[in-house]
mmCIF file of C-alpha atoms in Angstrom:
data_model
loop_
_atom_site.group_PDB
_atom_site.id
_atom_site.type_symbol
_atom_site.label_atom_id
_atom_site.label_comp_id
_atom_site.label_asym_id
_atom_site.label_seq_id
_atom_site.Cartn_x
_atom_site.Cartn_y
_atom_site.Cartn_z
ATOM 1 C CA UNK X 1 18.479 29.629 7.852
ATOM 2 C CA UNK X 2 15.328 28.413 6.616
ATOM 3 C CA UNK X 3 13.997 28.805 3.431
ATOM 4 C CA UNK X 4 12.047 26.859 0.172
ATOM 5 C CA UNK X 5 13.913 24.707 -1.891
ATOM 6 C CA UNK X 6 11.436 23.425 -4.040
ATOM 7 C CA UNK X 7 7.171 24.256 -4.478
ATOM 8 C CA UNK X 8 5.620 21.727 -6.919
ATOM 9 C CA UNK X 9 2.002 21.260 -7.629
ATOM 10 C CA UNK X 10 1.687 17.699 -8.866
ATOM 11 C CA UNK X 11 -1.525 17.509 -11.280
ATOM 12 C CA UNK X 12 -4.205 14.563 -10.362
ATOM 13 C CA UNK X 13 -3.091 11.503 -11.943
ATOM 14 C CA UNK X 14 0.652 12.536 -11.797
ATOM 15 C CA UNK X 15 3.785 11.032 -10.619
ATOM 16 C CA UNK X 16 6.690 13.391 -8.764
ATOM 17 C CA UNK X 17 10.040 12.758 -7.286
ATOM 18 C CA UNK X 18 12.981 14.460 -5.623
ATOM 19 C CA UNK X 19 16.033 14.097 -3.477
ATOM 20 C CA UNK X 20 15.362 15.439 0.097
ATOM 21 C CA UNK X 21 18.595 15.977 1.633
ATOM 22 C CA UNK X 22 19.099 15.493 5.697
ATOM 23 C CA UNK X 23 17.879 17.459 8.097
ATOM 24 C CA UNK X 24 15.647 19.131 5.031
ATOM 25 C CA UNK X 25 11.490 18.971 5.408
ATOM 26 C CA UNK X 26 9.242 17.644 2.562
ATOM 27 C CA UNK X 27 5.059 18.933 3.435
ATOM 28 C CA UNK X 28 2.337 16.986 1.220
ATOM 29 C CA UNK X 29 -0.411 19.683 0.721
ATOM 30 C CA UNK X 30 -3.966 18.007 0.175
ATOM 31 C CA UNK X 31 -5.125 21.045 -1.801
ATOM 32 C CA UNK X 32 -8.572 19.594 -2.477
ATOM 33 C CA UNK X 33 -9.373 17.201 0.070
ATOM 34 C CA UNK X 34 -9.368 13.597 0.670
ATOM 35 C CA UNK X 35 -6.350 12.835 -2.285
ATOM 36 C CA UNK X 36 -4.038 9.616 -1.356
ATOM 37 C CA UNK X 37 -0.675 10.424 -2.070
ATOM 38 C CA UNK X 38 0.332 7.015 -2.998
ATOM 39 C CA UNK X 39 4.645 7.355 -1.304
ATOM 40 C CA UNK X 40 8.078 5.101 -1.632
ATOM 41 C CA UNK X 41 10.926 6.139 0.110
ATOM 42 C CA UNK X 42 14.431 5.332 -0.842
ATOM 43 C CA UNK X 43 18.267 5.894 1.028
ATOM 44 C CA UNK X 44 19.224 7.858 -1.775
ATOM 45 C CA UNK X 45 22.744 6.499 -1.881
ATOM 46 C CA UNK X 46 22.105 2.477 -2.062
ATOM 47 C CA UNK X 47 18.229 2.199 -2.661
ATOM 48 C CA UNK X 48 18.454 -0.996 -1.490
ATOM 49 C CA UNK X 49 17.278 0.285 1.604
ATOM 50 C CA UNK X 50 13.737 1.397 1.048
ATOM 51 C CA UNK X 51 10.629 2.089 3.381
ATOM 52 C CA UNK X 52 10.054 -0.922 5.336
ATOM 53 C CA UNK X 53 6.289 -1.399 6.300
ATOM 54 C CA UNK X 54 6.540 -3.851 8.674
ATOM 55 C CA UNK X 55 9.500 -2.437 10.195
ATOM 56 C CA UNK X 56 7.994 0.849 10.464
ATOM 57 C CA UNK X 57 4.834 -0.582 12.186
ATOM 58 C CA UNK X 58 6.630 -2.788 14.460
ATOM 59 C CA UNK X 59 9.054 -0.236 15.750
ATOM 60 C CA UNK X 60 6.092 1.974 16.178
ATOM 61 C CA UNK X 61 3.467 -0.782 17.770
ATOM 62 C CA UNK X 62 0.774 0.994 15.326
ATOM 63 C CA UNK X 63 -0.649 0.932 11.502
ATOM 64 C CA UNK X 64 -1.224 3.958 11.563
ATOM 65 C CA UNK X 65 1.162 6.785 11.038
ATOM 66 C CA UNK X 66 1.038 10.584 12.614
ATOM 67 C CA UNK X 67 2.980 13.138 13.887
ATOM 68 C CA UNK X 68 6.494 11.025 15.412
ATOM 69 C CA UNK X 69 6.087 8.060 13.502
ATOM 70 C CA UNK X 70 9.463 7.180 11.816
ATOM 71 C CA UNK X 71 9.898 5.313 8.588
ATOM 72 C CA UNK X 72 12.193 2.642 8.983
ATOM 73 C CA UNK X 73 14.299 0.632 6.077
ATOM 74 C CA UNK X 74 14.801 -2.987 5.599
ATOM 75 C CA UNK X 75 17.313 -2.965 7.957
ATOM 76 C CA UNK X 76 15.665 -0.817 10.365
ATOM 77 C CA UNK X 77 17.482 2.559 9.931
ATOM 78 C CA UNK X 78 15.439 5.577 10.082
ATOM 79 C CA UNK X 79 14.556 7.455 6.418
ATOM 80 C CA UNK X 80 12.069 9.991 7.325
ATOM 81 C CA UNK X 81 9.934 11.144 10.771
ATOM 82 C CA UNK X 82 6.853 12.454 10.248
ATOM 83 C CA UNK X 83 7.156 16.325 12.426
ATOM 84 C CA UNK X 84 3.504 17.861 11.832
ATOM 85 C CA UNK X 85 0.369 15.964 10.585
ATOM 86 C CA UNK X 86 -3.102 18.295 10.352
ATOM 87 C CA UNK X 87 -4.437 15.209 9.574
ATOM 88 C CA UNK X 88 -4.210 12.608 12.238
ATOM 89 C CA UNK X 89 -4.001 9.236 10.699
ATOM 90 C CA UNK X 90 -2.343 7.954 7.158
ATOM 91 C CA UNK X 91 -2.506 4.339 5.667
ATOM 92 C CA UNK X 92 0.550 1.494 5.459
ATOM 93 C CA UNK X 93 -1.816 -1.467 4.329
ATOM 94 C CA UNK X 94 -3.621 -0.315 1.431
ATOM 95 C CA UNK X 95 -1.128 -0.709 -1.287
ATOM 96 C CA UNK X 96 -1.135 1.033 -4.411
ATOM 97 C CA UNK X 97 -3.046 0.560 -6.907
ATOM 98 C CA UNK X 98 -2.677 -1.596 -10.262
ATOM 99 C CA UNK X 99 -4.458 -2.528 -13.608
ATOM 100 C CA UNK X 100 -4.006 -5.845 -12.371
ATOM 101 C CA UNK X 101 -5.496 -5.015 -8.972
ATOM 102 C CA UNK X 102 -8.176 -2.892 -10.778
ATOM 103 C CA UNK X 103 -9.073 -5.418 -13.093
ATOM 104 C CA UNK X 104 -9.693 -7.857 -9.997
ATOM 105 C CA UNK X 105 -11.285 -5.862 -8.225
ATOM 106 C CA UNK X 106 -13.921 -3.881 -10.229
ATOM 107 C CA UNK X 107 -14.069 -5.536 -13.683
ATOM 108 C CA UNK X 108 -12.172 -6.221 -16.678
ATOM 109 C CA UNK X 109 -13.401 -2.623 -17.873
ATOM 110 C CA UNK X 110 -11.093 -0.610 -16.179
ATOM 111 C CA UNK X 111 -8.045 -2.482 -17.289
ATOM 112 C CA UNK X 112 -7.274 1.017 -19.283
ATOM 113 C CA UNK X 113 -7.355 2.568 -16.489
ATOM 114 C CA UNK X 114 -3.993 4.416 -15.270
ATOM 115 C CA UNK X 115 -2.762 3.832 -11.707
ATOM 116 C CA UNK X 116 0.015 4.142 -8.978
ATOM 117 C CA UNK X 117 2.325 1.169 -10.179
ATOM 118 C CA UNK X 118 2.246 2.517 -13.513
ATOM 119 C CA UNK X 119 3.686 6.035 -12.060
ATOM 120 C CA UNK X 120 5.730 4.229 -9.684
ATOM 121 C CA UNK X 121 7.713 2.790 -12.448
ATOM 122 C CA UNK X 122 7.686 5.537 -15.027
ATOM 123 C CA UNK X 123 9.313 7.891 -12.211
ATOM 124 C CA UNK X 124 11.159 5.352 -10.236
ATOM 125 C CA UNK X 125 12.850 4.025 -13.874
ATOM 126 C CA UNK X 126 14.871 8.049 -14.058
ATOM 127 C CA UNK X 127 16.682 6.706 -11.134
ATOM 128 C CA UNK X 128 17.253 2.912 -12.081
ATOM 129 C CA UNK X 129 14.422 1.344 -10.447
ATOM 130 C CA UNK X 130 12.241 -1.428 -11.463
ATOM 131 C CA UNK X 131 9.521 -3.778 -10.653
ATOM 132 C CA UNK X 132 11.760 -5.461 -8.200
ATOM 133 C CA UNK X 133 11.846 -2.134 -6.292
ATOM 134 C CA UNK X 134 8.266 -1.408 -6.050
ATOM 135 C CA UNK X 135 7.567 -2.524 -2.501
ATOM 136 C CA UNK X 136 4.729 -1.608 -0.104
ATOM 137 C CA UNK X 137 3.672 1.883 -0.247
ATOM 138 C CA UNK X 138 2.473 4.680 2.672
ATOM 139 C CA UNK X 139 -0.971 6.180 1.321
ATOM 140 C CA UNK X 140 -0.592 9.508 2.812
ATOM 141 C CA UNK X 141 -4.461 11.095 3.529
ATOM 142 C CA UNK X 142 -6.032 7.667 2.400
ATOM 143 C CA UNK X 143 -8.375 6.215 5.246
ATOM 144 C CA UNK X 144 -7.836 2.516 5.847
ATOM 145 C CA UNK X 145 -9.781 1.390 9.056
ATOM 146 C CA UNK X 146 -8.944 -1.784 11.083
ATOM 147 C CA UNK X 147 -12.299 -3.317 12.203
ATOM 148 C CA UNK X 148 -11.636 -5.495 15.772
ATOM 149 C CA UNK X 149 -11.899 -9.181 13.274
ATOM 150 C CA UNK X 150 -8.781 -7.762 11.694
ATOM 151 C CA UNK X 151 -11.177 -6.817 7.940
ATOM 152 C CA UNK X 152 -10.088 -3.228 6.501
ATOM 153 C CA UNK X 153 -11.396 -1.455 3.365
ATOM 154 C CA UNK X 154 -10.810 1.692 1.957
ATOM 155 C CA UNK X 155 -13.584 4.791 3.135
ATOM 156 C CA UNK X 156 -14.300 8.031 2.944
ATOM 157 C CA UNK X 157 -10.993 10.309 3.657
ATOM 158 C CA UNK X 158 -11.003 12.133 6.601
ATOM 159 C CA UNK X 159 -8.558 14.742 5.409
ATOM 160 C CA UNK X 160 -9.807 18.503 4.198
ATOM 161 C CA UNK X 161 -8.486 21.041 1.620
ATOM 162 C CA UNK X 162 -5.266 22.484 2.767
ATOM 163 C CA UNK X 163 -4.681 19.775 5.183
ATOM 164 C CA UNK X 164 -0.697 18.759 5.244
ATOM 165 C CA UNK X 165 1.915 16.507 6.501
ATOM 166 C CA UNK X 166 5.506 16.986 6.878
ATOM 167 C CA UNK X 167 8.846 14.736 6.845
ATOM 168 C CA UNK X 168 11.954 15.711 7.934
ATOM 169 C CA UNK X 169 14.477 13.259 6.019
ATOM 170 C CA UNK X 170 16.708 11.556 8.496
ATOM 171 C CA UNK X 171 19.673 10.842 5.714
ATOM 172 C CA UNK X 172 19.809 11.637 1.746
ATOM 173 C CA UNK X 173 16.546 10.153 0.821
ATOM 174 C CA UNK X 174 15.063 9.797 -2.651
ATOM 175 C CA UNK X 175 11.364 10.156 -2.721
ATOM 176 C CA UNK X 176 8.605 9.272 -5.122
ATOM 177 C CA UNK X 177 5.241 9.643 -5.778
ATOM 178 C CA UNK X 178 2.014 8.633 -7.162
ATOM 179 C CA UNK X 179 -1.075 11.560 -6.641
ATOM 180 C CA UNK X 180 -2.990 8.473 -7.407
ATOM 181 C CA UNK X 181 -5.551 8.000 -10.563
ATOM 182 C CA UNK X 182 -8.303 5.420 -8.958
ATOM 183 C CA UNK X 183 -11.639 6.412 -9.706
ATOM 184 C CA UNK X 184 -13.341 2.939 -8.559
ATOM 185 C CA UNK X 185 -13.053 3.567 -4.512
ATOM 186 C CA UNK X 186 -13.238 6.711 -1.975
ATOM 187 C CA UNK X 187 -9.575 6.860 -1.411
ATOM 188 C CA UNK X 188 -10.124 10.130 -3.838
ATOM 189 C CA UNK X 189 -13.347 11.215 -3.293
ATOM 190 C CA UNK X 190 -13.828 9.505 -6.673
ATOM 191 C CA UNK X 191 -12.355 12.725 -8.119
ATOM 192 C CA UNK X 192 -8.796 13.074 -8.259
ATOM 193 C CA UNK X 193 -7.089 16.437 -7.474
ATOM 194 C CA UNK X 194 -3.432 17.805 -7.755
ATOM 195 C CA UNK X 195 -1.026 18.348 -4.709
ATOM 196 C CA UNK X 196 1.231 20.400 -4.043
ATOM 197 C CA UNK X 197 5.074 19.245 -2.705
ATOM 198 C CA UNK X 198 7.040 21.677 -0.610
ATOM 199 C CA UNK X 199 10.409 21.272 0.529
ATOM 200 C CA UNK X 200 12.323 23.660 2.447
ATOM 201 C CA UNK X 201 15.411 23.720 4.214
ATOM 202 C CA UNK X 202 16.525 23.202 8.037
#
């Protein structure tokens, strides 16, 4: 029987996490529009086996992830398959973001700044993780083009209020979450907004 097992809205700047058992569906709501949703995924049993990106893109022969792209581990095992997307295409290259990163990129000045390694580790550290854990990231709604010389920046979003995209979890997985802070670049229309994190049942 299906039914809702959990309903968060995760304010702008905030970090979230939960356990999504198998067979169970986690949906990322872009309730304003154009918000990355800055994602690790962990086996939640021996996080040692975490979201791969290059696995994931070479198993799937794309960058890009949509509806039937699976998220592979370091070892190649399947986490989570993406089963609806109203949005069409999601980042694996953009990274998250940093005061280190910030501060190269746009000036000593925003080295106060908070960002998505900061919530990584703040949320990650209730379960035992650490820097060393902290590996590439998916940017869920963030628009990363590939132009044909291989250059890539971060652009306008193409995603919309209400927009979504939903995981089924392939094992126990342990997600978490960064409803990233930057202000510097479009990835949030300059002007973060909350999300909202549904998971319901099989």
């Amino acid at each position: 029987m299906t039914g809702t097992l959990l309903d968060d809205v995760v304010p702008a700047r905030a970090p979230w996490s939960a356990v999504v058992h198998a067979g169970d569906v986690l949906t990322i709501v872009d309730l304003g529009g154009n918000q990355a949703v800055d994602f690790l995924v962990f086996d939640a049993v021996d996080t040692t086996l975490r979201y791969s990106a290059p696995d994931t893109i070479q198993g799937q022969d794309s960058v890009f992830l949509t509806t039937g792209s699976v998220l592979r581990d370091c070892e190649y095992g399947p986490l989570m398959t993406v089963v609806a997307d109203e949005v069409g295409r999601h980042d694996t290259l953009g990274g998250a973001c940093s005061k280190e990163s910030n501060t190269l990129r746009y000036g000593h000045h925003t080295w106060a700044q908070h960002a998505c390694a900061e919530n990584f580790l703040a949320e990650g550290g209730r379960y035992g993780l650490g820097k060393r854990d902290l590996v590439s990231n998916i940017n869920w709604y963030m628009n990363v083009p590939v132009d044909p010389d291989g250059a890539l920046g971060i652009v306008d979003g193409i995603s919309a209020p209400g927009l979504s995209v939903s995981l089924r979890a392939e094992r126990d997985v342990l997600v978490v979450v960064s409803n990233c802070p930057q202000i510097n670049n479009p990835c949030n229309g300059f002007d973060p907004t909350p999300v909202r994190m549904v998971v319901t049942s099989s």
